[in-house]
Coordinates of C-alpha atoms in Angstrom, one line a residue:
M1 CA 56.1 96.6 72.0
P2 CA 55.0 93.6 74.2
A3 CA 57.8 92.4 76.4
G4 CA 58.4 89.2 74.7
M5 CA 58.6 90.7 71.2
A6 CA 61.1 93.3 72.4
E7 CA 63.4 90.5 74.1
A8 CA 63.2 88.6 70.9
A9 CA 64.1 91.8 68.7
R10 CA 67.0 92.2 70.9
D11 CA 68.2 88.9 70.8
A12 CA 67.7 89.1 66.8
R13 CA 70.1 91.9 66.9
L14 CA 72.8 90.6 69.5
H15 CA 73.0 87.7 66.9
E16 CA 73.7 89.8 63.9
W17 CA 76.8 91.1 65.9
K18 CA 77.8 88.2 68.2
E19 CA 78.4 84.7 68.6
V20 CA 77.2 82.8 71.7
A21 CA 79.2 80.7 73.7
R22 CA 79.3 79.2 76.9
V23 CA 82.2 80.4 79.7
N24 CA 82.5 78.7 82.6
G25 CA 79.1 77.2 82.5
M26 CA 77.6 80.7 81.9
E27 CA 76.1 81.9 78.7
T28 CA 77.5 85.1 77.7
A29 CA 77.6 87.3 74.5
Q30 CA 80.8 87.2 72.4
F31 CA 82.6 89.2 69.5
S32 CA 83.9 87.1 66.9
A33 CA 87.6 87.0 66.8
L34 CA 87.7 89.4 63.8
V35 CA 85.9 92.2 65.7
V36 CA 88.2 91.8 68.7
V37 CA 91.2 91.7 66.8
G38 CA 89.6 94.7 64.8
L39 CA 88.8 96.8 68.2
L40 CA 92.4 96.2 69.6
V41 CA 94.2 97.1 66.5
F42 CA 92.1 100.2 66.3
F43 CA 92.8 101.2 70.2
Y44 CA 96.5 100.0 70.3
G45 CA 97.3 101.6 66.7
G46 CA 95.8 104.6 67.3
T47 CA 97.8 105.2 70.6
F48 CA 101.0 104.0 68.8
L49 CA 100.3 106.8 65.9
I50 CA 99.8 109.2 68.8
S51 CA 103.2 108.3 70.6
T52 CA 105.0 108.4 67.0
R53 CA 104.0 112.2 66.4
I54 CA 105.8 112.8 70.2
G55 CA 108.8 110.7 69.1
K56 CA 112.1 112.4 68.8
K57 CA 115.1 111.0 66.5
E58 CA 117.3 111.8 69.3
E59 CA 115.5 110.6 72.7
N60 CA 116.0 112.7 75.7
A61 CA 116.8 110.6 78.8
D62 CA 115.1 113.6 81.0
G63 CA 112.3 114.0 78.9
Y64 CA 111.7 110.0 78.7
M65 CA 111.2 110.1 82.1
T66 CA 109.7 113.4 83.4
A67 CA 108.8 115.0 80.1
G68 CA 111.2 118.2 81.2
N69 CA 109.0 119.1 84.2
N70 CA 106.5 121.3 82.3
I71 CA 103.2 119.6 81.8
G72 CA 100.1 121.8 81.2
F73 CA 96.9 121.4 83.5
G74 CA 95.2 119.5 81.0
I75 CA 97.2 116.7 80.1
S76 CA 98.5 116.5 83.6
A77 CA 95.0 116.2 85.2
A78 CA 93.9 113.9 82.5
S79 CA 97.2 111.8 83.3
M80 CA 96.9 111.7 86.8
T81 CA 92.9 110.5 86.7
A82 CA 93.6 107.8 84.1
T83 CA 96.7 106.8 86.1
W84 CA 94.4 106.3 89.1
I85 CA 91.5 105.0 87.4
W86 CA 92.8 101.5 86.3
A87 CA 90.7 98.3 85.1
S88 CA 91.5 97.1 88.3
S89 CA 89.9 100.0 90.2
M90 CA 86.7 99.4 88.3
Y91 CA 86.8 95.8 88.9
A92 CA 87.6 96.1 92.5
S93 CA 85.0 98.8 93.3
A94 CA 82.3 96.1 91.7
T95 CA 83.5 93.6 93.5
S96 CA 83.4 95.9 96.8
G97 CA 79.9 96.4 95.6
Y98 CA 78.8 93.0 95.2
T99 CA 80.4 91.9 98.4
Y100 CA 79.5 95.0 100.4
G101 CA 76.1 96.3 99.1
I102 CA 75.6 99.8 98.2
S103 CA 78.3 101.2 100.6
G104 CA 80.7 99.3 98.9
P105 CA 81.7 101.7 96.0
I106 CA 81.3 104.2 98.2
H107 CA 84.2 103.0 100.5
Y108 CA 86.1 102.5 97.3
G109 CA 85.7 105.6 95.4
L110 CA 85.5 108.0 97.8
W111 CA 88.4 107.5 99.8
G112 CA 90.3 106.9 96.7
A113 CA 89.5 109.9 95.4
L114 CA 90.2 111.8 99.0
M115 CA 93.6 110.4 98.5
I116 CA 94.1 112.0 95.4
L117 CA 93.2 115.3 96.9
F118 CA 95.7 114.9 100.2
I119 CA 98.5 114.3 97.8
Y120 CA 98.9 118.1 96.7
P121 CA 99.8 119.8 99.9
F122 CA 102.5 117.0 100.3
G123 CA 103.3 117.2 96.8
K124 CA 104.0 120.9 97.1
R125 CA 106.4 120.5 99.8
I126 CA 108.2 117.8 97.7
R127 CA 108.6 120.0 94.7
A128 CA 109.8 122.7 96.5
V129 CA 112.7 120.6 98.0
A130 CA 113.5 118.6 94.7
P131 CA 112.1 120.7 91.8
K132 CA 114.3 118.5 89.0
A133 CA 114.2 115.1 90.8
H134 CA 113.0 112.0 88.4
T135 CA 111.9 109.5 91.6
L136 CA 111.2 109.8 95.3
A137 CA 113.9 107.5 95.6
E138 CA 116.5 109.5 94.1
V139 CA 115.8 112.0 96.5
M140 CA 116.0 109.7 99.5
Y141 CA 119.4 108.9 98.0
V142 CA 120.6 112.3 98.6
R143 CA 118.6 112.9 101.8
H144 CA 120.0 109.4 103.6
G145 CA 122.0 107.4 101.3
R146 CA 121.9 104.1 99.3
S147 CA 119.7 102.2 102.0
S148 CA 116.8 104.2 102.0
Q149 CA 116.8 104.5 98.2
L150 CA 116.9 101.3 97.4
M151 CA 114.2 100.5 100.1
L152 CA 111.8 102.9 98.3
A153 CA 112.9 101.9 94.7
G154 CA 112.2 98.4 95.5
S155 CA 109.1 98.4 97.0
N156 CA 108.1 100.2 93.7
I157 CA 109.5 97.7 91.7
V158 CA 107.4 95.1 93.6
G159 CA 104.3 97.3 93.8
S160 CA 104.3 98.3 89.8
L161 CA 105.0 94.8 88.9
I162 CA 102.0 93.8 91.2
S163 CA 100.0 96.7 89.1
L164 CA 101.1 95.8 85.8
M165 CA 100.4 92.1 86.5
S166 CA 96.7 93.0 87.9
N167 CA 95.9 95.1 84.5
F168 CA 96.7 92.2 82.4
I169 CA 94.9 89.9 84.5
A170 CA 91.8 92.5 83.8
G171 CA 92.7 92.6 80.1
G172 CA 93.1 88.7 80.1
V173 CA 89.6 88.1 81.9
L174 CA 87.8 91.0 79.5
I175 CA 89.1 89.2 76.1
S176 CA 88.3 85.2 77.4
L177 CA 84.7 86.5 78.3
L178 CA 83.8 88.6 75.1
S179 CA 85.7 86.8 72.8
P180 CA 86.9 83.2 71.3
F181 CA 90.5 84.0 72.5
T182 CA 91.7 82.3 75.9
F183 CA 92.8 84.2 78.9
T184 CA 96.5 83.8 78.1
Q185 CA 95.6 85.0 74.5
G186 CA 94.1 88.0 75.9
V187 CA 97.2 88.9 78.5
F188 CA 99.5 88.7 75.5
A189 CA 97.5 91.0 73.4
V190 CA 97.2 93.9 76.0
A191 CA 100.8 93.5 77.0
A192 CA 102.1 93.6 73.4
G193 CA 99.9 96.6 72.7
V194 CA 100.7 98.6 75.8
L195 CA 104.6 97.9 75.1
L196 CA 104.4 98.9 71.6
Y197 CA 103.2 102.6 72.0
T198 CA 105.1 103.2 75.5
L199 CA 108.4 101.5 74.6
W200 CA 109.8 104.6 72.2
S201 CA 109.0 107.9 74.1
G202 CA 108.6 106.4 77.9
F203 CA 106.7 108.8 80.1
R204 CA 105.7 111.4 77.4
A205 CA 103.8 108.8 75.5
S206 CA 102.0 107.6 78.6
V207 CA 101.0 110.9 79.8
L208 CA 100.0 112.0 76.1
T209 CA 97.8 108.9 75.7
D210 CA 96.5 109.1 79.1
F211 CA 94.6 112.3 78.1
V212 CA 92.9 110.8 75.4
Q213 CA 92.0 107.4 77.1
V214 CA 90.3 109.4 80.1
V215 CA 88.3 111.4 77.6
A216 CA 86.8 108.2 75.8
M217 CA 86.4 106.4 79.4
L218 CA 84.5 109.5 81.1
G219 CA 82.3 109.5 77.9
A220 CA 81.8 105.9 78.0
V221 CA 80.8 105.7 81.5
A222 CA 78.1 108.2 81.0
V223 CA 76.5 106.6 78.3
I224 CA 77.3 102.8 79.4
I225 CA 76.1 102.7 83.0
P226 CA 72.7 104.2 82.9
V227 CA 71.9 101.6 79.8
I228 CA 73.0 98.6 81.6
F229 CA 70.8 99.9 84.7
F230 CA 67.6 100.5 82.7
A231 CA 68.3 97.4 80.8
A232 CA 68.2 95.7 83.9
D233 CA 65.1 97.2 84.8
F234 CA 66.1 99.7 87.1
P235 CA 64.7 101.0 89.7
A236 CA 62.3 97.8 90.1
A237 CA 65.2 95.3 90.4
F238 CA 66.3 97.1 93.6
E239 CA 63.1 96.2 95.1
S240 CA 62.4 92.7 93.7
G241 CA 66.1 91.7 94.6
A242 CA 66.2 93.2 98.1
G243 CA 65.9 89.4 99.0
H244 CA 69.3 88.5 98.0
L245 CA 71.0 90.7 100.4
T246 CA 72.1 90.1 104.0
A247 CA 71.3 92.6 106.7
Q248 CA 74.9 94.0 106.3
Q249 CA 74.8 94.1 102.5
G250 CA 71.5 96.1 102.8
D251 CA 72.6 98.9 105.2
F252 CA 74.2 102.0 103.8
F253 CA 76.3 102.3 107.4
S254 CA 77.4 99.0 107.5
S255 CA 80.1 98.3 109.9
T256 CA 81.4 95.3 108.2
A257 CA 81.7 97.2 105.1
F258 CA 83.7 99.8 106.8
M259 CA 85.8 97.5 108.9
E260 CA 86.5 95.0 106.0
Q261 CA 86.8 97.6 103.2
G262 CA 86.4 101.4 103.7
A263 CA 89.0 101.6 106.8
P264 CA 91.7 99.3 105.2
Y265 CA 91.4 101.1 101.8
I266 CA 91.7 104.4 103.7
A267 CA 95.0 103.2 105.3
A268 CA 96.3 101.7 101.8
V269 CA 95.4 104.4 99.4
L270 CA 97.1 107.0 101.5
A271 CA 100.2 104.6 101.3
Y272 CA 99.7 104.4 97.8
A273 CA 99.5 108.3 97.0
I274 CA 103.1 108.8 98.9
G275 CA 104.9 105.7 98.0
N276 CA 103.9 105.0 94.4
Q277 CA 106.1 106.0 91.6
T278 CA 103.7 106.4 89.0
I279 CA 102.1 109.1 91.2
A280 CA 105.3 110.8 92.2
Q281 CA 106.5 111.1 88.2
R282 CA 103.7 113.1 87.4
L283 CA 104.0 115.4 90.3
F284 CA 107.8 115.7 89.2
A285 CA 106.5 116.5 85.7
V286 CA 103.8 119.1 86.2
K287 CA 104.3 122.4 86.2
E288 CA 104.7 123.6 89.9
N289 CA 102.4 125.8 90.1
L290 CA 99.8 123.8 88.7
I291 CA 99.9 121.1 90.8
K292 CA 96.8 121.8 93.2
P293 CA 94.4 122.6 90.3
T294 CA 95.9 119.3 88.9
F295 CA 95.0 117.1 91.8
I296 CA 91.6 118.4 92.9
T297 CA 90.6 117.8 89.2
A298 CA 91.7 114.4 89.3
T299 CA 89.8 113.7 92.7
V300 CA 86.8 114.8 91.1
G301 CA 87.1 112.7 88.2
Y302 CA 88.1 109.8 89.7
G303 CA 85.5 109.6 92.4
A304 CA 82.5 109.9 89.9
M305 CA 83.9 107.5 87.3
V306 CA 85.0 104.7 89.9
I307 CA 81.8 104.9 92.1
G308 CA 79.7 104.8 88.9
V309 CA 81.2 101.5 87.6
G310 CA 81.2 100.2 91.1
M311 CA 77.2 100.2 91.0
L312 CA 77.4 97.8 88.7
G313 CA 78.4 95.0 91.3
V314 CA 75.3 96.5 93.6
L315 CA 73.0 96.0 90.7
A316 CA 74.4 92.5 89.9
L317 CA 74.2 91.6 93.5
Y318 CA 70.4 92.7 93.4
L319 CA 69.7 91.0 90.4
G320 CA 71.5 87.6 91.9
H321 CA 74.2 87.6 89.1
E322 CA 76.6 84.6 89.7
P323 CA 80.0 86.0 88.1
A324 CA 81.3 83.5 85.8
G325 CA 83.3 80.4 87.3
G326 CA 82.8 82.2 90.6
D327 CA 85.6 84.9 89.9
L328 CA 84.5 88.4 91.1
N329 CA 86.7 90.1 88.5
N330 CA 84.2 88.6 86.0
I331 CA 81.4 90.9 87.4
I332 CA 81.8 94.0 85.0
P333 CA 82.5 91.8 81.8
G334 CA 79.5 89.7 82.5
M335 CA 76.8 92.3 83.1
A336 CA 78.2 94.4 80.0
A337 CA 77.7 90.9 77.8
E338 CA 74.7 90.5 79.4
Y339 CA 72.7 93.8 79.1
L340 CA 74.6 96.0 76.3
P341 CA 73.7 96.3 72.7
P342 CA 76.6 95.3 70.5
V343 CA 77.9 98.9 69.8
L344 CA 77.8 99.9 73.4
L345 CA 79.5 96.7 74.4
A346 CA 82.2 97.7 71.9
L347 CA 82.5 100.9 73.6
F348 CA 82.7 98.8 76.7
F349 CA 85.5 96.9 75.7
V350 CA 87.6 100.0 74.4
M351 CA 86.8 101.8 77.7
I352 CA 88.1 98.9 79.9
V353 CA 91.1 98.5 77.8
G354 CA 91.8 102.3 77.8
A355 CA 91.5 101.8 81.5
L356 CA 94.0 99.1 82.0
S357 CA 96.3 100.7 79.2
S358 CA 96.7 104.1 80.8
T359 CA 97.8 102.3 84.3
A360 CA 100.0 99.7 82.7
D361 CA 102.0 102.3 80.5
S362 CA 102.3 104.3 83.6
D363 CA 103.7 101.3 85.3
L364 CA 106.1 100.7 82.8
A365 CA 107.2 104.2 82.8
A366 CA 107.8 104.1 86.2
L367 CA 109.9 101.1 86.4
S368 CA 112.1 102.3 83.7
S369 CA 112.7 105.6 85.6
I370 CA 113.6 103.9 88.5
M371 CA 116.2 101.6 86.7
M372 CA 117.5 104.5 84.8
A373 CA 117.8 107.1 87.7
D374 CA 118.1 105.1 90.8
V375 CA 120.1 101.9 89.8
Y376 CA 122.0 103.1 86.9
G377 CA 122.5 106.6 87.2
Q378 CA 123.5 107.0 90.7
N379 CA 124.7 103.6 91.8
V380 CA 126.0 102.1 88.5
A381 CA 127.5 104.9 86.9
G382 CA 127.1 107.8 89.4
K383 CA 125.6 111.0 88.9
G384 CA 128.0 113.2 87.4
K385 CA 129.2 110.0 84.7
A386 CA 125.8 108.6 83.8
D387 CA 125.4 108.4 80.1
P388 CA 122.0 109.6 78.7
K389 CA 122.4 107.1 75.5
T390 CA 122.9 104.2 78.4
M391 CA 120.0 105.7 80.4
L392 CA 117.3 105.2 77.5
L393 CA 118.9 101.9 76.7
V394 CA 118.3 100.7 80.4
G395 CA 115.1 102.0 80.5
R396 CA 113.6 100.5 77.0
I397 CA 115.1 97.0 78.1
T398 CA 113.3 97.6 81.8
M399 CA 110.2 97.5 79.9
V400 CA 110.7 94.8 77.9
V401 CA 111.7 92.5 81.2
A402 CA 109.2 93.9 83.2
T403 CA 106.2 93.3 80.3
A404 CA 107.3 89.6 80.2
A405 CA 107.6 89.3 84.2
A406 CA 104.3 90.6 84.5
V407 CA 102.8 88.4 81.8
A408 CA 104.3 85.2 83.3
F409 CA 102.9 86.6 86.8
A410 CA 99.4 87.3 85.3
S411 CA 98.7 83.5 84.9
L412 CA 98.5 83.2 88.6
Q413 CA 95.1 85.3 88.3
L414 CA 95.4 86.5 91.8
N415 CA 92.5 88.5 93.3
I416 CA 92.8 92.1 92.2
L417 CA 91.2 93.6 95.3
D418 CA 93.6 91.7 97.7
L419 CA 96.7 92.8 95.9
L420 CA 95.6 96.3 96.0
V421 CA 94.8 96.1 99.7
F422 CA 98.2 94.3 100.2
V423 CA 100.7 96.6 98.2
G424 CA 98.9 99.5 100.0
A425 CA 99.6 98.1 103.2
L426 CA 102.9 97.3 102.6
W427 CA 104.0 100.9 101.4
G428 CA 102.6 102.1 104.9
A429 CA 105.6 101.0 106.5
L430 CA 107.1 104.0 104.3
V431 CA 104.9 106.5 104.3
F432 CA 105.9 108.6 107.8
P433 CA 109.8 108.1 107.1
V434 CA 109.4 109.5 103.7
L435 CA 106.9 112.5 104.4
A436 CA 109.2 113.2 107.9
S437 CA 112.2 113.2 105.5
F438 CA 110.9 116.0 103.3
Y439 CA 109.7 118.3 106.3
W440 CA 112.1 117.1 109.4
D441 CA 115.8 118.1 109.5
K442 CA 116.4 115.5 112.2
V443 CA 115.3 112.1 110.7
T444 CA 118.2 110.2 110.0
G445 CA 119.2 107.4 107.5
R446 CA 119.6 105.0 110.1
A447 CA 116.0 106.0 111.6
F448 CA 114.4 105.3 108.3
T449 CA 116.0 102.0 107.4
T450 CA 115.2 100.5 111.0
S451 CA 112.2 102.1 111.4
V452 CA 110.6 100.2 107.7
L453 CA 112.4 97.1 108.4
A454 CA 110.8 97.0 111.8
A455 CA 107.3 97.8 110.7
L456 CA 107.5 95.2 107.9
A457 CA 108.8 92.4 110.3
V458 CA 105.4 93.5 112.4
F459 CA 103.2 93.6 109.2
L460 CA 103.5 90.2 107.9
P461 CA 102.6 88.1 110.6
V462 CA 99.8 90.1 111.7
R463 CA 98.5 90.4 108.1
F464 CA 99.0 86.8 107.3
S465 CA 98.1 85.6 110.8
W466 CA 101.3 83.5 110.9
I467 CA 101.1 83.9 114.8
P468 CA 98.0 83.9 117.1
V469 CA 96.7 87.1 117.9
D470 CA 94.5 86.2 120.8
G471 CA 95.2 86.9 124.1
F472 CA 98.0 89.0 125.4
F473 CA 99.7 89.4 122.1
G474 CA 96.1 90.3 120.4
I475 CA 95.7 93.3 122.9
V476 CA 99.4 94.4 121.8
V477 CA 98.4 94.3 118.2
D478 CA 95.2 96.3 119.0
V479 CA 97.0 99.2 120.6
L480 CA 99.5 99.5 117.8
A481 CA 96.8 99.6 115.4
V482 CA 94.8 102.3 117.3
A483 CA 97.9 104.1 117.5
G484 CA 97.9 103.7 113.6
V485 CA 94.7 105.4 113.4
G486 CA 96.2 108.4 115.3
V487 CA 99.0 108.2 112.6
V488 CA 97.1 108.0 109.5
L489 CA 94.6 110.7 110.3
G490 CA 97.3 112.8 111.7
L491 CA 98.9 112.6 108.7
M492 CA 96.0 113.8 106.6
V493 CA 95.5 116.9 109.0
F494 CA 99.2 117.6 108.7
G495 CA 99.1 118.4 104.9
F496 CA 96.5 121.1 104.6
L497 CA 96.8 122.5 108.6
G498 CA 100.4 121.8 110.0
A499 CA 101.9 120.1 112.6
R500 CA 99.8 121.4 115.7
A501 CA 96.4 120.3 113.9
A502 CA 98.2 117.1 113.4
K503 CA 99.1 115.9 116.6
I504 CA 95.9 117.4 117.9
A505 CA 93.6 115.1 115.4
G506 CA 95.7 112.0 116.0
A507 CA 95.3 112.3 119.7
V508 CA 91.6 112.8 119.3
A509 CA 91.5 109.8 116.9
V510 CA 93.4 107.7 119.3
V511 CA 91.6 108.8 122.4
A512 CA 88.3 108.1 120.4
T513 CA 89.2 104.5 118.7
A514 CA 91.0 102.8 122.1
P515 CA 87.4 102.1 124.0
F516 CA 85.9 100.3 121.1
A517 CA 89.2 98.9 119.0
V518 CA 91.3 97.3 122.0
G519 CA 90.3 93.8 122.3
S520 CA 88.5 93.3 118.9
L521 CA 90.1 95.0 116.1
H522 CA 93.1 92.3 115.8
E523 CA 90.0 90.5 114.5
Y524 CA 90.5 92.5 110.9
A525 CA 93.8 91.1 109.8
T526 CA 94.2 93.3 107.0
L527 CA 93.1 96.6 108.6
C528 CA 95.2 95.6 111.6
G529 CA 98.2 95.1 109.6
S530 CA 98.5 98.2 107.8
L531 CA 97.8 100.0 111.0
V532 CA 100.6 98.7 112.7
A533 CA 102.9 99.2 109.7
Y534 CA 102.0 102.7 110.0
S535 CA 102.4 103.0 113.7
V536 CA 105.8 100.9 113.9
S537 CA 107.8 102.9 111.5
T538 CA 106.1 106.0 112.9
V539 CA 107.3 105.6 116.5
I540 CA 110.9 104.2 115.8
C541 CA 111.6 106.6 113.1
W542 CA 110.5 109.5 115.6
A543 CA 112.5 107.9 118.9
M544 CA 115.8 107.2 116.4
S545 CA 115.6 110.9 115.0
V546 CA 114.3 113.0 117.8
R547 CA 117.5 113.6 120.0
Q548 CA 119.5 114.3 116.9
S549 CA 121.6 117.8 117.6
E550 CA 121.9 118.7 114.5
G551 CA 119.7 118.9 111.1
F552 CA 119.9 118.4 107.4
D553 CA 120.2 121.2 104.9
F554 CA 117.3 120.8 102.4
A555 CA 119.0 123.0 99.9
V556 CA 121.4 120.4 99.4
I557 CA 118.7 118.1 97.6
A558 CA 117.9 120.6 94.7
R559 CA 121.5 120.8 94.2
R560 CA 122.2 117.0 94.2
T561 CA 119.2 116.4 92.1
G562 CA 118.5 117.3 88.5
D563 CA 119.1 116.3 84.8
F564 CA 121.1 113.9 83.5
D565 CA 121.4 115.2 79.7
S566 CA 122.8 118.3 80.7
G567 CA 125.6 116.5 82.5
P568 CA 126.6 117.2 86.0
T569 CA 124.6 119.4 88.1
A570 CA 126.0 122.4 89.7
A571 CA 126.5 120.3 92.8
A572 CA 128.8 118.0 91.4
G573 CA 132.2 118.0 90.2
T574 CA 133.8 116.7 87.0
D575 CA 135.1 113.8 88.9
G576 CA 132.0 112.6 90.0
T577 CA 131.9 113.9 93.5
D578 CA 129.4 116.1 94.9
A579 CA 129.9 120.2 95.6
D580 CA 131.1 119.7 99.2
G581 CA 133.9 116.7 97.9
T582 CA 131.9 113.6 99.5
D583 CA 131.4 110.7 97.1
P584 CA 127.6 110.0 97.0
Q585 CA 128.1 106.1 96.6
D586 CA 129.6 106.0 99.7
T587 CA 127.0 105.3 102.3
G588 CA 129.1 105.9 105.2
H589 CA 130.2 109.7 103.9
G590 CA 127.1 110.3 101.9
P591 CA 124.5 113.0 101.8
D592 CA 123.2 112.0 105.0
S593 CA 126.2 111.4 107.0
R594 CA 125.3 111.3 110.9
T595 CA 127.3 108.2 112.0
G596 CA 128.3 108.6 115.9
S597 CA 128.5 112.3 116.0
G598 CA 125.3 113.2 114.4
T599 CA 126.6 115.7 112.0
V600 CA 126.2 116.2 108.4
T601 CA 128.1 118.0 106.2
V602 CA 126.6 120.9 103.9
A603 CA 127.7 122.7 100.8
K604 CA 128.0 126.2 101.9

């Protein structure tokens, strides 16, 4: 069939199913309002029915948070993959491809996948120390006291709200581009749908629906990406469109792509892996002997899907595609609307809604568990006195309030890629103190708190250029950033090969990087901000802990963390005190009571 006739036939088919409208000056295919409502009802109605099948008349607070620490391989691997793959991952990967060329999605997807892999050796240690915990902050309370607990819990509240907001933004953008509905209406529709099926059964609803969602997403990607590429005249488009690229965009080994995307993301996702409660929650939920295969499987699934979707951004760059309104978040919806036939466009719509929903429900479950276990369970009622029914009420109220707050913040329509890197860098201040607290018995609560606050105090002015970073101060920032390179690589090696190999790797990284980085690294504010957060927190935490004469007994953690529904744990007395007679609410005499003497009270 001649090209003109084929194009006319395709347009005729499109008009049978879709209307054509102008969005921000760009002609884009749209579904009718009825079709979009039907797709949303199909997706969210289906997930709601799934969640009702696992609902319990008498809900269990511990099941609501961690599903009994007994999830099998298939569900846990799918949930881990779905949680890491969110709509923001897809949009940000495409943005990276559009901005940096073919190496952009590689830098985004590959490093993100490897960070999932790096979680599992640390995860095995965390579960060995705290087999029945619900949150990392709960463990930090036992390890150091209230200040470190609330610091970690607070950072997760901020991070999960930003994540929730960005997923609602992605949903609003998608619905506004592909339907007559506005961005705000789309945000409300997605928020209500996610809350509908997550509210009653909490984490259990999240992981079960994740399994269905990730299977659908992987299947959709396997079909949709090749269809768009061939509809856009691949591979000829890569030959004819090369003129749209700069020299750096056309270079697979682009230094610009690595310094502005790859390197900051390596640092950011390591922090995500360690500090994010959505990841920790799945770590505490999966059967302990399945941690390794779960995270390896999620590594492969995440990398394949995110890199594949990100290539749409590369294709858009070669085609000279202009995203609607100049908003890079519109690249994927715009490409789908332009090149997909109606049935596949509907499949694409469901795929993106599934991706954003799988992470949004994880954020709601994470926020509820923090408020249930860390705020109410340990700081309001006390471990021995917490009422499981009240905990459930707290968790559900948290989900409603968090959804409302994220909807309000979504109206700002912030850049998703910037949000991801910012939160990851912010968590970089916590990575070494948190990990060291699970391995090194000398780390103190005072060292934890001081190192994190100091790292944040340096990170913020460097990241946002509040003060000039040229001259002498620029050199200082470069030196701290180079030290941060050593910390990041050292931590990666430490999980697999131990402390000796980590020290060697870190030292080699510093020596190899310093000649090239000192004097110029401060020009990359995003990367520098993240690296100085790592280095400052590491140096101060180590310096304040290394001279402690006595260590912490890690066995205390397992005794003081555990189920709330079964009553006080073996380590808690009926009066709410711990087995050693100390009051965990008292930060001066709590689980890590190193004051002036450097001693710690341990139940024997």
